PDB file of C-alpha atoms in Angstrom:
ATOM      1  CA  MET A 764      71.268 122.666 116.468  1.00 89.00           C
ATOM      2  CA  GLU A 765      73.394 121.518 113.589  1.00 97.00           C
ATOM      3  CA  ARG A 766      76.297 123.335 111.921  1.00 98.00           C
ATOM      4  CA  THR A 767      77.479 123.410 108.335  1.00 98.00           C
ATOM      5  CA  PHE A 768      80.437 124.837 106.473  1.00 98.00           C
ATOM      6  CA  VAL A 769      79.810 127.142 103.504  1.00 98.00           C
ATOM      7  CA  ALA A 770      82.474 128.897 101.441  1.00 98.00           C
ATOM      8  CA  LEU A 771      82.227 131.353  98.588  1.00 98.00           C
ATOM      9  CA  LYS A 772      84.816 130.261  96.056  1.00 98.00           C
ATOM     10  CA  PRO A 773      87.106 132.757  94.287  1.00 98.00           C
ATOM     11  CA  ASP A 774      84.578 133.203  91.447  1.00 97.00           C
ATOM     12  CA  GLY A 775      81.774 133.994  93.915  1.00 98.00           C
ATOM     13  CA  VAL A 776      83.949 136.492  95.786  1.00 98.00           C
ATOM     14  CA  GLN A 777      85.139 138.146  92.544  1.00 97.00           C
ATOM     15  CA  ARG A 778      81.535 138.490  91.379  1.00 97.00           C
ATOM     16  CA  GLY A 779      80.534 140.246  94.625  1.00 98.00           C
ATOM     17  CA  LEU A 780      78.104 137.576  95.826  1.00 98.00           C
ATOM     18  CA  CYS A 781      79.161 137.302  99.497  1.00 98.00           C
ATOM     19  CA  GLY A 782      76.379 139.577 100.704  1.00 98.00           C
ATOM     20  CA  GLU A 783      73.731 137.853  98.589  1.00 98.00           C
ATOM     21  CA  VAL A 784      74.653 134.429  99.963  1.00 98.00           C
ATOM     22  CA  MET A 785      74.697 135.690 103.552  1.00 98.00           C
ATOM     23  CA  LYS A 786      71.341 137.361 102.973  1.00 98.00           C
ATOM     24  CA  ARG A 787      69.755 134.121 101.774  1.00 98.00           C
ATOM     25  CA  PHE A 788      70.987 132.129 104.779  1.00 98.00           C
ATOM     26  CA  GLU A 789      69.943 134.881 107.192  1.00 96.00           C
ATOM     27  CA  GLN A 790      66.503 135.271 105.609  1.00 95.00           C
ATOM     28  CA  LYS A 791      65.968 131.519 105.885  1.00 96.00           C
ATOM     29  CA  GLY A 792      66.535 131.912 109.628  1.00 94.00           C
ATOM     30  CA  PHE A 793      69.992 130.395 110.010  1.00 96.00           C
ATOM     31  CA  ARG A 794      72.582 131.878 112.351  1.00 95.00           C
ATOM     32  CA  LEU A 795      76.114 132.825 111.333  1.00 97.00           C
ATOM     33  CA  VAL A 796      78.503 131.669 114.089  1.00 97.00           C
ATOM     34  CA  ALA A 797      81.914 132.106 112.395  1.00 98.00           C
ATOM     35  CA  ALA A 798      83.312 133.712 109.245  1.00 98.00           C
ATOM     36  CA  LYS A 799      86.634 134.664 107.723  1.00 98.00           C
ATOM     37  CA  PHE A 800      87.926 136.115 104.472  1.00 98.00           C
ATOM     38  CA  LEU A 801      91.209 134.569 103.327  1.00 98.00           C
ATOM     39  CA  GLN A 802      93.213 133.140 100.463  1.00 98.00           C
ATOM     40  CA  PRO A 803      93.816 129.474 101.351  1.00 98.00           C
ATOM     41  CA  SER A 804      96.973 127.667 100.349  1.00 98.00           C
ATOM     42  CA  GLU A 805      96.922 124.871  97.808  1.00 98.00           C
ATOM     43  CA  ASP A 806      97.950 122.450 100.589  1.00 98.00           C
ATOM     44  CA  HIS A 807      94.937 123.558 102.659  1.00 98.00           C
ATOM     45  CA  MET A 808      92.639 122.923  99.715  1.00 98.00           C
ATOM     46  CA  LYS A 809      94.167 119.476  99.163  1.00 97.00           C
ATOM     47  CA  LYS A 810      93.192 118.606 102.748  1.00 97.00           C
ATOM     48  CA  HIS A 811      89.725 120.076 102.278  1.00 97.00           C
ATOM     49  CA  TYR A 812      89.024 118.115  99.088  1.00 96.00           C
ATOM     50  CA  MET A 813      90.839 114.924 100.177  1.00 95.00           C
ATOM     51  CA  ASP A 814      87.706 112.859  99.418  1.00 93.00           C
ATOM     52  CA  LEU A 815      88.068 113.847  95.748  1.00 95.00           C
ATOM     53  CA  LYS A 816      91.796 113.053  95.454  1.00 96.00           C
ATOM     54  CA  ASP A 817      91.227 110.253  92.926  1.00 97.00           C
ATOM     55  CA  MET A 818      89.116 112.393  90.624  1.00 96.00           C
ATOM     56  CA  PRO A 819      90.700 113.795  87.432  1.00 96.00           C
ATOM     57  CA  PHE A 820      89.724 117.373  88.358  1.00 95.00           C
ATOM     58  CA  TYR A 821      91.233 117.275  91.893  1.00 96.00           C
ATOM     59  CA  ALA A 822      94.530 119.064  91.163  1.00 96.00           C
ATOM     60  CA  GLY A 823      92.845 121.782  89.101  1.00 96.00           C
ATOM     61  CA  LEU A 824      90.167 122.318  91.743  1.00 96.00           C
ATOM     62  CA  CYS A 825      92.742 122.711  94.525  1.00 97.00           C
ATOM     63  CA  LYS A 826      94.808 125.090  92.410  1.00 97.00           C
ATOM     64  CA  TYR A 827      91.741 127.153  91.502  1.00 96.00           C
ATOM     65  CA  MET A 828      90.463 127.337  95.082  1.00 97.00           C
ATOM     66  CA  SER A 829      93.836 128.727  96.201  1.00 98.00           C
ATOM     67  CA  SER A 830      94.013 131.245  93.338  1.00 97.00           C
ATOM     68  CA  GLY A 831      92.040 133.990  95.057  1.00 98.00           C
ATOM     69  CA  PRO A 832      90.100 135.012  98.137  1.00 98.00           C
ATOM     70  CA  VAL A 833      87.520 132.709  99.707  1.00 98.00           C
ATOM     71  CA  PHE A 834      84.797 133.706 102.181  1.00 98.00           C
ATOM     72  CA  ALA A 835      84.463 130.841 104.678  1.00 98.00           C
ATOM     73  CA  MET A 836      81.459 130.639 107.006  1.00 98.00           C
ATOM     74  CA  VAL A 837      79.877 128.380 109.591  1.00 98.00           C
ATOM     75  CA  TRP A 838      76.100 128.492 109.807  1.00 98.00           C
ATOM     76  CA  GLU A 839      73.923 126.948 112.497  1.00 96.00           C
ATOM     77  CA  GLY A 840      70.306 125.843 112.521  1.00 96.00           C
ATOM     78  CA  GLN A 841      67.909 122.956 112.577  1.00 95.00           C
ATOM     79  CA  GLY A 842      68.541 120.658 109.602  1.00 97.00           C
ATOM     80  CA  ILE A 843      70.999 123.121 108.090  1.00 98.00           C
ATOM     81  CA  VAL A 844      73.224 120.594 106.283  1.00 98.00           C
ATOM     82  CA  LYS A 845      70.367 119.255 104.174  1.00 98.00           C
ATOM     83  CA  MET A 846      68.655 122.621 103.782  1.00 98.00           C
ATOM     84  CA  GLY A 847      71.944 124.358 102.979  1.00 98.00           C
ATOM     85  CA  ARG A 848      72.607 121.903 100.153  1.00 97.00           C
ATOM     86  CA  MET A 849      69.122 122.544  98.790  1.00 97.00           C
ATOM     87  CA  MET A 850      69.740 126.286  98.945  1.00 98.00           C
ATOM     88  CA  LEU A 851      73.055 125.891  97.072  1.00 98.00           C
ATOM     89  CA  GLY A 852      71.578 123.763  94.292  1.00 97.00           C
ATOM     90  CA  GLU A 853      73.245 120.951  92.390  1.00 96.00           C
ATOM     91  CA  THR A 854      77.020 120.851  91.886  1.00 94.00           C
ATOM     92  CA  ASN A 855      76.393 121.256  88.169  1.00 96.00           C
ATOM     93  CA  PRO A 856      74.559 124.577  87.779  1.00 96.00           C
ATOM     94  CA  ALA A 857      72.795 123.234  84.670  1.00 95.00           C
ATOM     95  CA  ASP A 858      70.973 120.797  86.976  1.00 97.00           C
ATOM     96  CA  SER A 859      70.108 123.457  89.581  1.00 97.00           C
ATOM     97  CA  LYS A 860      66.636 124.881  89.904  1.00 96.00           C
ATOM     98  CA  PRO A 861      65.951 128.600  89.666  1.00 96.00           C
ATOM     99  CA  GLY A 862      65.772 129.999  93.178  1.00 97.00           C
ATOM    100  CA  SER A 863      68.841 128.088  94.328  1.00 98.00           C
ATOM    101  CA  ILE A 864      72.143 129.953  94.586  1.00 98.00           C
ATOM    102  CA  ARG A 865      73.752 128.022  91.748  1.00 98.00           C
ATOM    103  CA  GLY A 866      70.530 128.054  89.751  1.00 97.00           C
ATOM    104  CA  ASP A 867      70.409 131.835  89.945  1.00 98.00           C
ATOM    105  CA  PHE A 868      74.095 132.745  89.608  1.00 97.00           C
ATOM    106  CA  CYS A 869      76.059 129.990  87.809  1.00 95.00           C
ATOM    107  CA  ILE A 870      76.530 128.545  84.352  1.00 94.00           C
ATOM    108  CA  SER A 871      79.598 126.300  84.507  1.00 94.00           C
ATOM    109  CA  ILE A 872      80.370 123.399  86.884  1.00 93.00           C
ATOM    110  CA  GLY A 873      83.985 124.598  87.127  1.00 92.00           C
ATOM    111  CA  ARG A 874      82.805 128.002  88.350  1.00 95.00           C
ATOM    112  CA  ASN A 875      79.874 127.097  90.594  1.00 96.00           C
ATOM    113  CA  ILE A 876      80.723 129.883  93.116  1.00 97.00           C
ATOM    114  CA  ILE A 877      80.068 128.053  96.392  1.00 98.00           C
ATOM    115  CA  HIS A 878      80.892 125.024  98.511  1.00 97.00           C
ATOM    116  CA  GLY A 879      78.653 123.557 101.196  1.00 98.00           C
ATOM    117  CA  SER A 880      79.088 120.493 103.393  1.00 97.00           C
ATOM    118  CA  ASP A 881      77.196 117.485 102.058  1.00 96.00           C
ATOM    119  CA  THR A 882      76.834 115.543 105.344  1.00 97.00           C
ATOM    120  CA  ALA A 883      76.895 116.371 109.049  1.00 97.00           C
ATOM    121  CA  GLU A 884      80.091 114.320 109.396  1.00 97.00           C
ATOM    122  CA  ASN A 885      81.826 116.212 106.580  1.00 97.00           C
ATOM    123  CA  ALA A 886      80.598 119.491 108.063  1.00 98.00           C
ATOM    124  CA  LYS A 887      82.374 118.699 111.345  1.00 98.00           C
ATOM    125  CA  MET A 888      85.614 117.827 109.538  1.00 97.00           C
ATOM    126  CA  GLU A 889      85.483 120.880 107.279  1.00 98.00           C
ATOM    127  CA  ILE A 890      84.660 123.241 110.137  1.00 98.00           C
ATOM    128  CA  ALA A 891      87.595 121.863 112.165  1.00 98.00           C
ATOM    129  CA  LEU A 892      89.911 122.339 109.167  1.00 98.00           C
ATOM    130  CA  TRP A 893      88.947 125.980 108.670  1.00 98.00           C
ATOM    131  CA  PHE A 894      88.144 127.291 112.171  1.00 98.00           C
ATOM    132  CA  LYS A 895      89.564 127.164 115.703  1.00 98.00           C
ATOM    133  CA  ASP A 896      87.190 126.890 118.669  1.00 95.00           C
ATOM    134  CA  GLU A 897      87.945 130.451 119.779  1.00 96.00           C
ATOM    135  CA  GLU A 898      86.772 131.832 116.423  1.00 97.00           C
ATOM    136  CA  PHE A 899      83.121 130.979 117.119  1.00 97.00           C
ATOM    137  CA  VAL A 900      80.618 133.430 118.531  1.00 93.00           C
ATOM    138  CA  THR A 901      77.834 132.217 120.798  1.00 89.00           C
ATOM    139  CA  TYR A 902      74.647 134.255 120.979  1.00 86.00           C
ATOM    140  CA  THR A 903      70.891 133.881 120.921  1.00 85.00           C
ATOM    141  CA  PRO A 904      69.207 135.819 118.123  1.00 83.00           C
ATOM    142  CA  CYS A 905      66.136 137.773 119.158  1.00 83.00           C
ATOM    143  CA  THR A 906      64.212 136.007 116.362  1.00 83.00           C
ATOM    144  CA  GLN A 907      64.851 132.491 117.680  1.00 84.00           C
ATOM    145  CA  ALA A 908      61.406 132.191 119.287  1.00 84.00           C
ATOM    146  CA  GLN A 909      59.793 133.080 115.942  1.00 86.00           C
ATOM    147  CA  LEU A 910      61.816 130.455 114.050  1.00 85.00           C
ATOM    148  CA  TYR A 911      61.658 127.391 116.277  1.00 85.00           C
ATOM    149  CA  GLU A 912      58.908 125.820 118.346  1.00 82.00           C
TER     150      GLU A 912
END
């Protein structure tokens, strides 16, 4: 099983989309193994988006992401990093297909409501930045036999 990091950004939280996003991941068959609701510091966001530090929007992104509450989650499932990115849609909502989260709920790239890990390696780094080992829950969903061969 693979894990990925997903976070509702302040605009997604303010618009009341936490439940909708959780619902989509649950209905797909993925398992929530950790979650927290918090307002991250700007320093935390600078660490999270370190790979974008040379981009002109980096400072504004970090400031925005620390401006309000964020709902951070770790999801687990077979192929979840790739599938999670497909479920989120393109970074620019204008390029996202209807049916994706961004395709259904976003208009502007600067307010694209959600972050999701883009690679398994980045997922591991992001998860370690946001969660401690003791914050994970281990369980076997009763539906597991219906989801996986």
